[in-house]
Short mmCIF file of C-alpha atoms and ligand atoms in Angstrom, two decimals:
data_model
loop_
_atom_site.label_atom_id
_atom_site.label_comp_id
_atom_site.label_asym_id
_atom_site.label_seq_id
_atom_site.Cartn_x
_atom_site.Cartn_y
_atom_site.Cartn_z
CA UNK A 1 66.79 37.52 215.20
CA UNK A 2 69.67 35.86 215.94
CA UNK A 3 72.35 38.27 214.69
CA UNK A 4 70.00 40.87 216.26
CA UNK A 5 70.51 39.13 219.71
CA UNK A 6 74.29 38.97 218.82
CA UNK A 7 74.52 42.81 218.96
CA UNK A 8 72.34 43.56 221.85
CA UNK A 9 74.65 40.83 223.50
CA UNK A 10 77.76 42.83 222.41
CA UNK A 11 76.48 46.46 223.37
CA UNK A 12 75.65 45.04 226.72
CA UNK A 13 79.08 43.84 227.26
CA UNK A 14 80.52 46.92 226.20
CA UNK A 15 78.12 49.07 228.26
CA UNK A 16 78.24 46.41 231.39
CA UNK A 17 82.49 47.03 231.55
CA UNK A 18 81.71 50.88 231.26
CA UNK A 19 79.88 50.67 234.64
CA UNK A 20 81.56 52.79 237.22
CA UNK A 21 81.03 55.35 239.74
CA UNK A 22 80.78 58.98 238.37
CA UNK A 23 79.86 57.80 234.73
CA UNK A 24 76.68 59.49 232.91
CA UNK A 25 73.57 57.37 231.83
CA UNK A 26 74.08 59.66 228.59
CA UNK A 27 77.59 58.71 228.30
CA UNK A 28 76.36 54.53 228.81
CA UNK A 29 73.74 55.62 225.90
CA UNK A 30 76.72 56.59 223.40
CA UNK A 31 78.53 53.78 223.94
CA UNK A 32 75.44 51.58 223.30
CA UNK A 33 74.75 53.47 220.01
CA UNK A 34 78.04 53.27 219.00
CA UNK A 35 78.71 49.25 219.88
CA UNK A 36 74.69 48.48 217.78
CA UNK A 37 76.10 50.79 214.79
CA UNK A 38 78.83 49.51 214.65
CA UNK A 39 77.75 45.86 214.17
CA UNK A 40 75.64 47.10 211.45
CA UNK A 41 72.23 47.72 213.14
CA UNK A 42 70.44 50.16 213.87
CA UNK A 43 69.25 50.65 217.44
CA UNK A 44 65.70 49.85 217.94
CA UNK A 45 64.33 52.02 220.93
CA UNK A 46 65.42 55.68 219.08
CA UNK A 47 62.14 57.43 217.61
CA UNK A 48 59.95 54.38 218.71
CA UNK A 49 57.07 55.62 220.43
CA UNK A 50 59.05 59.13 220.70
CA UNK A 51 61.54 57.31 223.13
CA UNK A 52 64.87 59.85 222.79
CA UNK A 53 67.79 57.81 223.14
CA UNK A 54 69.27 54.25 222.39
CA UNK A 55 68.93 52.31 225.79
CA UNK A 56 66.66 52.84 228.77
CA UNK A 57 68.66 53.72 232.28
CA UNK A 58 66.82 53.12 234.89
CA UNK A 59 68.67 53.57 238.78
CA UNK A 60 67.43 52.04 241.98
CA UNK A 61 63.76 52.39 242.56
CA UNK A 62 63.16 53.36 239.03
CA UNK A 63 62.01 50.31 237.58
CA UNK A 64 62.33 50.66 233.31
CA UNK A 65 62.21 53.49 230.57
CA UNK A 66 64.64 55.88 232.38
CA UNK A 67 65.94 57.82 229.96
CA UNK A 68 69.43 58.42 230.07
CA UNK A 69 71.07 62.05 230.77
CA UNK A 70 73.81 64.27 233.23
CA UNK A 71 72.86 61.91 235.99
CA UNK A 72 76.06 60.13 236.91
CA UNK A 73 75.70 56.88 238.72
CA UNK A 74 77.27 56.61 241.74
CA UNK A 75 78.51 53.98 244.09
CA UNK A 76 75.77 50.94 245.72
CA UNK A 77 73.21 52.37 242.87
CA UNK A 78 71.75 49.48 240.93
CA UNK A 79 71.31 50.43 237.26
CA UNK A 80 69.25 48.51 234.50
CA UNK A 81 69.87 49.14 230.83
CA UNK A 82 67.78 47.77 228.41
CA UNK A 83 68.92 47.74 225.04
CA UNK A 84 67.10 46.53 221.65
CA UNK A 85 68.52 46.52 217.71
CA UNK A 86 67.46 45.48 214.80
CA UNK A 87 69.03 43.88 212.05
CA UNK A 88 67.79 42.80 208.57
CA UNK A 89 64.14 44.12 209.74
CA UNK A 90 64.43 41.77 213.15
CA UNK A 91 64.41 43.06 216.25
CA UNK A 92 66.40 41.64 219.79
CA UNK A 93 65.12 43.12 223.57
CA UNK A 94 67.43 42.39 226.11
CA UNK A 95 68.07 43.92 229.90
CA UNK A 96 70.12 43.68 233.34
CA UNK A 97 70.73 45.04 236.18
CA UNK A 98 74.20 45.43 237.92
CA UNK A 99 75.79 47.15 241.12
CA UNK A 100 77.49 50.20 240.79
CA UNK A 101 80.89 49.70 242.91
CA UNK A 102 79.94 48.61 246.22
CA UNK A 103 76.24 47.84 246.77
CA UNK A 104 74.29 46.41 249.63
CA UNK A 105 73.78 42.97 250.32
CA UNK A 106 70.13 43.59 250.10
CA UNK A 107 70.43 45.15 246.60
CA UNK A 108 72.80 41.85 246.00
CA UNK A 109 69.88 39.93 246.29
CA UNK A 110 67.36 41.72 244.86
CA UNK A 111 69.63 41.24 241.11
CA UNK A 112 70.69 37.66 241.99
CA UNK A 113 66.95 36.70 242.72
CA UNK A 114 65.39 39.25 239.41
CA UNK A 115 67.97 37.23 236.97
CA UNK A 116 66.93 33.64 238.37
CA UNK A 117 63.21 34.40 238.25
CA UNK A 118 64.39 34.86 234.33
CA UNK A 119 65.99 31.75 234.30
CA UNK A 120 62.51 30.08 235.64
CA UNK A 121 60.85 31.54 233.22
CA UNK A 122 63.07 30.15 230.33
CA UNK A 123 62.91 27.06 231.81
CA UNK A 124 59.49 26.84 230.90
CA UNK A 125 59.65 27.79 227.25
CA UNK A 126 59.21 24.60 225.11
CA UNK A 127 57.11 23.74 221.97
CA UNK A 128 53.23 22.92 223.37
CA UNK A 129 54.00 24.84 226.73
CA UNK A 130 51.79 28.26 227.49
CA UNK A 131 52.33 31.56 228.59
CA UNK A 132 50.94 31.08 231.89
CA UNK A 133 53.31 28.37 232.50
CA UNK A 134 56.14 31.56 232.12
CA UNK A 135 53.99 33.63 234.21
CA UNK A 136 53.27 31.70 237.00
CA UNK A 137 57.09 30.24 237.32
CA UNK A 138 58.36 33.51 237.40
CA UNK A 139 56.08 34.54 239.81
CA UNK A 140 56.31 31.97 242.42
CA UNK A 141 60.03 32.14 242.49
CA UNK A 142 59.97 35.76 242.81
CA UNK A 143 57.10 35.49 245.59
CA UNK A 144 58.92 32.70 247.09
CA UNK A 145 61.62 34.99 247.70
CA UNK A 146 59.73 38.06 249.30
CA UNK A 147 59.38 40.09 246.50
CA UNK A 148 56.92 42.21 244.39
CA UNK A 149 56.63 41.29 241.07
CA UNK A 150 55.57 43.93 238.81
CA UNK A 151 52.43 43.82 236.65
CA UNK A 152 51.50 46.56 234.54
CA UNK A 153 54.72 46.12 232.39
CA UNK A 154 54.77 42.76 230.93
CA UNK A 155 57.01 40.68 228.39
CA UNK A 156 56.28 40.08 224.96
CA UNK A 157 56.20 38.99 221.26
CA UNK A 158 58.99 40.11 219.26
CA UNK A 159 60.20 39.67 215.64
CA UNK A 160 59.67 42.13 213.05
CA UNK A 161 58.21 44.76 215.47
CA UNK A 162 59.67 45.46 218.91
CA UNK A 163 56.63 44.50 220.49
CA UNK A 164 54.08 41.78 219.10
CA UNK A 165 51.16 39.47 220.43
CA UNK A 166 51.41 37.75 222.82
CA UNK A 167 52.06 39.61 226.61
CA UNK A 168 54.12 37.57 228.46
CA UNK A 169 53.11 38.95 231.89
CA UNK A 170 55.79 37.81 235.06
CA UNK A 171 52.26 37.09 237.01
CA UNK A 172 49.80 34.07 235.63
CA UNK A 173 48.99 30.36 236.00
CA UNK A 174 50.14 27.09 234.47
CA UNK A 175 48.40 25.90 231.62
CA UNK A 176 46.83 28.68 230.72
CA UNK A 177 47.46 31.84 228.00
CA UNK A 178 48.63 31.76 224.64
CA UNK A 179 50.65 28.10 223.35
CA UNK A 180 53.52 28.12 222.32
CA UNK A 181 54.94 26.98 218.79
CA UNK A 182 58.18 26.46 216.65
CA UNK A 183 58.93 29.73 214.89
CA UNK A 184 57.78 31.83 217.89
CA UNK A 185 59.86 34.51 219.71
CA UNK A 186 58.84 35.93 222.87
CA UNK A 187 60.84 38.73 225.59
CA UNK A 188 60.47 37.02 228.64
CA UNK A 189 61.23 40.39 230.92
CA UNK A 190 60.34 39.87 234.95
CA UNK A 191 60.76 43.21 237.41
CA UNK A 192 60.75 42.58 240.74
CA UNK A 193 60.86 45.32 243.63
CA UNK A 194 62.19 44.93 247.32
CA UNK A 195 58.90 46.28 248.09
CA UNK A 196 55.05 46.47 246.38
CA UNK A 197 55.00 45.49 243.15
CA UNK A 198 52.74 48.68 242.35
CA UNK A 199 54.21 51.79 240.04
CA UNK A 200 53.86 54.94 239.16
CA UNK A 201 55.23 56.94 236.10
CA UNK A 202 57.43 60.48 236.63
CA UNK A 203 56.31 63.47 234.99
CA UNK A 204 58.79 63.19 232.19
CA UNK A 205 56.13 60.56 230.75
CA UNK A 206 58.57 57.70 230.96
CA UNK A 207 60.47 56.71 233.89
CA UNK A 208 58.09 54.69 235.86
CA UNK A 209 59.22 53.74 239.79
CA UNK A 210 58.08 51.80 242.25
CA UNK A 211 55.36 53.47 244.61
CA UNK A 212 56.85 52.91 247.66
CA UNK A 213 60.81 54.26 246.16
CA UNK A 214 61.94 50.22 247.16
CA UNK A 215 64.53 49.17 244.69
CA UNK A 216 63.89 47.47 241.62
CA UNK A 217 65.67 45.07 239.14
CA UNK A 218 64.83 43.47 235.76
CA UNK A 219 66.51 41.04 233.39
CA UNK A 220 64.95 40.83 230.09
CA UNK A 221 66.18 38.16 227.15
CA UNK A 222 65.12 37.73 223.71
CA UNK A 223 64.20 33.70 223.55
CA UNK A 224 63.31 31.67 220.26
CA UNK A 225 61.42 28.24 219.37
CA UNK A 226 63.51 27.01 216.54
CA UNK A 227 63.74 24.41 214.58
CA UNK A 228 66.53 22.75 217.05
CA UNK A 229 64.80 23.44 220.12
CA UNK A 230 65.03 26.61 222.36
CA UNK A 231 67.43 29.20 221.97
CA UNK A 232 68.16 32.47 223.81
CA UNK A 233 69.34 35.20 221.35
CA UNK A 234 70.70 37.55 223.72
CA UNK A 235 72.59 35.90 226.43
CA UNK A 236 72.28 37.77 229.64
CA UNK A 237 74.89 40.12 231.33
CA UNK A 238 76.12 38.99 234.55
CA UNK A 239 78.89 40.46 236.30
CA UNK A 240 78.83 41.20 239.61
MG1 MG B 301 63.67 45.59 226.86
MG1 MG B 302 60.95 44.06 226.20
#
């Protein structure tokens, strides 16, 4: 899982400096494909469930599983890839969101806040500690600052599937859920929306956006329980 994170970590890189005004979600998709193969791996989201492409490009109110295509981004969008690979049968999840060019200060805030409520939730993970101590630290941050937190997509398990017991939902209370245990791996994933934290799916069966069209953001990582303590396997983007 660890050399798994190690590519998702280098596509996202390579994808992150690719960023710019007038480039294709497609044309971000290649060079994630390209980056994962070339490590080696092979990338996880292609053919799973019937998802089409390598990463998922989702751009201001769409909140995850855009799939990329001729949309170009353009500048003060927010775009979130998510990527995943798998190497030697393990798989890695990892996501961000970042400012195309020039973006509000509003839409600033909205990414600053979405990766910190992942760094609360990290915070938490520790042999003995439960879910619902994630949950409910994520939440409260998020909350805290004024905004929605989504709840019908959730993080997760992860290690020789893409998606394994238990849900790791950005929504919960301490103390309660699931413990955790050395040898576990768990996608620790909050969304959180300028506005409700309620969805809705487009017609294409996978892009799902917030109801009210409010921006959304999400930061995903890929965290393990090892032996020497806690580890994140796919160190998050950051660069705006
Ligand atoms: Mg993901
Ligand atoms: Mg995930």
């Amino acid at each position: 899982m660890r050399q798994a994170g190690k590519v998702v970590a280098g596509a996202k890189a390579a994808v992150a400096q690719a960023i710019k005004p007038g480039i294709t979600t497609r044309e971000l998709d290649r060079i994630a494909e390209e980056e994962i193969r070339k490590q080696g791996a092979v990338p996880a989201f292609k053919g799973l469930y019937g998802f089409p492409a390598t990463v998922c490009t989702s751009i201001n109110e769409e909140i995850v599983h855009g799939i990329p295509g001729d949309r170009a981004v353009k500048n003060g969008d927010i775009l979130s890839v998510d990527f995943g690979a798998i190497v030697g049968g393990f798989y890695a999840d990892s996501a961000f969101t970042i400012g195309v060019g020039v973006i509000s200060p509003e839409a600033q805030a909205l990414i600053d806040a979405t990766h910190e409520a992942l760094q609360k939730g990290i915070e938490q993970v520790k042999e003995g500690a439960r879910i619902g101590d994630i949950s409910a630290a994520v939440q409260a941050y998020a909350e805290h600052k004024g905004y929605g937190v989504v709840r019908q997509y959730v993080g997760h398990g992860i290690g020789r599937a893409l998606h394994e017991e238990p849900q790791v939902p950005n929504y919960g209370t301490p103390g309660r859920g699931p413990l955790l245990k050395t040898g576990m791996a768990i996608a620790i994933e909050p969304m959180l929306n300028v506005g409700t934290w309620k969805t809705r799916q487009l017609d294409d069966g996978w892009t799902v956006v917030t109801e009210d069209g409010a921006l959304s953001a999400h930061f995903e990582d890929t965290v393990g329980i090892t032996e020497n303590g806690v580890e994140v396997f796919t160190e998050s983007e950051r660069n705006n």
